[in-house]
Amino acid sequence: MRIFTGPNIPTASTPKTYGFALLVSIVALLLREALRPLLGESLPFFTVWVAVVFASWYGGTGPGLLTTILTMLGVWFFFLPPSHSFALQNPRADLTGLIGFFILSSLIISMAESARQSSKAKNEAQRAALTASSLFETFMDNSPTTTYLKDREGHYVYTNKTSRERFNLDSPMGKTDFELFPPELAAEYRAHDQVVLRENIAHEFIERTIEADGEHVWLSVKFPVVQADGSVFLGGKSIDIT
């Protein structure tokens, strides 16, 4: 089963990400050229900011810097008067604009890299949690004991595969013993649960089940499970000692 854990973020700059940086730089400059009839010589960096953002997020620091340099040179050559030249008609103003673009692009790259690393760490944590959950499920489902967790009101919030198969429980989640077992047995289970919840310590009990081949006797260990928020659940493991 594949579980989505977040966007697919390259872990390092690669030839592919540098190629992407080159592509978005060219597209941004072409788009700015297409807007020349509308913008003239004003707003020369109008389209290239987006290229820096995309290259930084997708490729990281290296591709982001490449896009910054390529688009800065492109704007300088094509859109700062006189166009198609690296000469500057207004050196002080134009150089200030170019330096400002480089500084702000560097901030964008830094913020994008920070976001990438944060997202990467989150995805890794989610994968680790999924791995731990899978290992836990595998271990518990192959245990010979029935294992279960109930809330304070007696509703099941977890049962292992052994429990479900042994007692033919198709969908026990959210149900109580009174909905799953004969009333006299359910009352016995609930009374034992309440002892543990009331005294807040683990207890051992001898419990019974009625199955197709007759009565079975179980040794049950029940214990309180306290969550970080203070909520209390009833955990239990039972093994057939008939």
Short mmCIF file of N, CA and C in Angstrom, two decimals, residues 147-159 172-178 180-181 185-186 188-194 197 207 220 222-225 227 231-236 238:
data_model
loop_
_atom_site.label_atom_id
_atom_site.label_comp_id
_atom_site.label_asym_id
_atom_site.label_seq_id
_atom_site.Cartn_x
_atom_site.Cartn_y
_atom_site.Cartn_z
N THR A 147 -4.74 -8.95 21.63
CA THR A 147 -4.29 -7.66 22.15
C THR A 147 -5.32 -6.61 21.75
N TYR A 148 -5.62 -5.72 22.69
CA TYR A 148 -6.70 -4.77 22.43
C TYR A 148 -6.50 -3.51 23.26
N LEU A 149 -7.19 -2.46 22.83
CA LEU A 149 -7.17 -1.17 23.53
C LEU A 149 -8.57 -0.61 23.50
N LYS A 150 -9.04 -0.16 24.69
CA LYS A 150 -10.39 0.40 24.80
C LYS A 150 -10.32 1.78 25.44
N ASP A 151 -11.31 2.63 25.14
CA ASP A 151 -11.39 3.90 25.85
C ASP A 151 -12.08 3.68 27.20
N ARG A 152 -12.21 4.74 27.97
CA ARG A 152 -12.75 4.61 29.33
C ARG A 152 -14.18 4.08 29.32
N GLU A 153 -14.91 4.34 28.24
CA GLU A 153 -16.31 3.89 28.16
C GLU A 153 -16.42 2.46 27.65
N GLY A 154 -15.28 1.85 27.31
CA GLY A 154 -15.30 0.46 26.89
C GLY A 154 -15.35 0.24 25.40
N HIS A 155 -15.24 1.30 24.59
CA HIS A 155 -15.26 1.14 23.14
C HIS A 155 -13.87 0.71 22.66
N TYR A 156 -13.83 -0.28 21.78
CA TYR A 156 -12.55 -0.73 21.24
C TYR A 156 -11.98 0.32 20.29
N VAL A 157 -10.70 0.64 20.48
CA VAL A 157 -10.00 1.54 19.56
C VAL A 157 -8.87 0.81 18.83
N TYR A 158 -8.56 -0.40 19.29
CA TYR A 158 -7.56 -1.22 18.59
C TYR A 158 -7.77 -2.68 18.96
N THR A 159 -7.66 -3.54 17.96
CA THR A 159 -7.60 -4.99 18.19
C THR A 159 -6.61 -5.57 17.20
N PRO A 172 -14.75 -4.42 14.90
CA PRO A 172 -14.98 -4.16 16.32
C PRO A 172 -14.73 -2.71 16.74
N MET A 173 -14.09 -1.91 15.89
CA MET A 173 -13.75 -0.55 16.30
C MET A 173 -15.00 0.26 16.66
N GLY A 174 -14.92 0.90 17.82
CA GLY A 174 -16.03 1.74 18.27
C GLY A 174 -17.13 0.99 19.00
N LYS A 175 -17.02 -0.33 19.06
CA LYS A 175 -18.04 -1.13 19.73
C LYS A 175 -17.57 -1.52 21.13
N THR A 176 -18.52 -1.94 21.96
CA THR A 176 -18.20 -2.39 23.31
C THR A 176 -18.34 -3.90 23.38
N ASP A 177 -17.89 -4.46 24.51
CA ASP A 177 -18.02 -5.90 24.71
C ASP A 177 -19.48 -6.35 24.64
N PHE A 178 -20.39 -5.49 25.10
CA PHE A 178 -21.81 -5.84 25.11
C PHE A 178 -22.37 -5.98 23.69
N LEU A 180 -20.46 -7.26 21.25
CA LEU A 180 -19.66 -8.29 20.58
C LEU A 180 -19.74 -9.66 21.24
N PHE A 181 -20.06 -9.70 22.54
CA PHE A 181 -20.03 -10.97 23.28
C PHE A 181 -21.35 -11.16 24.03
N LEU A 185 -20.76 -12.56 29.74
CA LEU A 185 -19.32 -12.44 29.56
C LEU A 185 -18.91 -10.98 29.42
N ALA A 186 -19.69 -10.21 28.70
CA ALA A 186 -19.39 -8.79 28.53
C ALA A 186 -19.39 -8.07 29.88
N GLU A 188 -18.69 -9.38 32.75
CA GLU A 188 -17.48 -9.80 33.46
C GLU A 188 -16.27 -9.02 32.96
N TYR A 189 -16.12 -8.88 31.63
CA TYR A 189 -15.00 -8.14 31.07
C TYR A 189 -15.03 -6.67 31.53
N ARG A 190 -16.22 -6.10 31.49
CA ARG A 190 -16.35 -4.68 31.86
C ARG A 190 -16.02 -4.46 33.33
N ALA A 191 -16.44 -5.38 34.19
CA ALA A 191 -16.14 -5.26 35.62
C ALA A 191 -14.63 -5.29 35.85
N HIS A 192 -13.93 -6.15 35.15
CA HIS A 192 -12.48 -6.23 35.28
C HIS A 192 -11.82 -4.94 34.76
N ASP A 193 -12.33 -4.43 33.63
CA ASP A 193 -11.78 -3.18 33.08
C ASP A 193 -11.90 -2.05 34.10
N GLN A 194 -13.04 -1.96 34.75
CA GLN A 194 -13.29 -0.86 35.69
C GLN A 194 -12.38 -0.94 36.91
N LEU A 197 -9.14 0.64 35.69
CA LEU A 197 -9.29 2.08 35.50
C LEU A 197 -9.46 2.81 36.83
N GLU A 207 -10.45 -15.05 32.64
CA GLU A 207 -11.68 -14.73 31.92
C GLU A 207 -12.08 -15.91 31.02
N SER A 220 -5.77 -12.98 31.37
CA SER A 220 -5.77 -11.63 30.81
C SER A 220 -4.98 -10.69 31.71
N LYS A 222 -4.50 -6.76 32.17
CA LYS A 222 -5.09 -5.48 31.76
C LYS A 222 -4.38 -4.35 32.51
N PHE A 223 -4.19 -3.22 31.81
CA PHE A 223 -3.36 -2.14 32.38
C PHE A 223 -3.84 -0.80 31.84
N PRO A 224 -3.64 0.27 32.62
CA PRO A 224 -4.01 1.61 32.14
C PRO A 224 -2.96 2.13 31.16
N VAL A 225 -3.41 2.82 30.14
CA VAL A 225 -2.53 3.47 29.16
C VAL A 225 -2.85 4.96 29.19
N GLN A 227 -2.29 8.73 27.96
CA GLN A 227 -1.80 9.53 26.85
C GLN A 227 -1.13 10.80 27.35
N SER A 231 -5.53 11.68 28.88
CA SER A 231 -6.61 10.73 28.68
C SER A 231 -6.12 9.31 28.96
N VAL A 232 -7.02 8.48 29.47
CA VAL A 232 -6.65 7.13 29.90
C VAL A 232 -7.40 6.09 29.07
N PHE A 233 -6.67 5.08 28.62
CA PHE A 233 -7.26 3.96 27.90
C PHE A 233 -6.99 2.68 28.67
N LEU A 234 -7.68 1.63 28.30
CA LEU A 234 -7.50 0.33 28.92
C LEU A 234 -6.82 -0.58 27.90
N GLY A 235 -5.60 -1.01 28.21
CA GLY A 235 -4.89 -1.94 27.36
C GLY A 235 -5.01 -3.35 27.90
N GLY A 236 -4.94 -4.34 27.02
CA GLY A 236 -5.05 -5.70 27.48
C GLY A 236 -4.40 -6.70 26.55
N SER A 238 -4.40 -11.09 26.26
CA SER A 238 -4.98 -12.32 26.81
C SER A 238 -4.44 -13.52 26.06
#
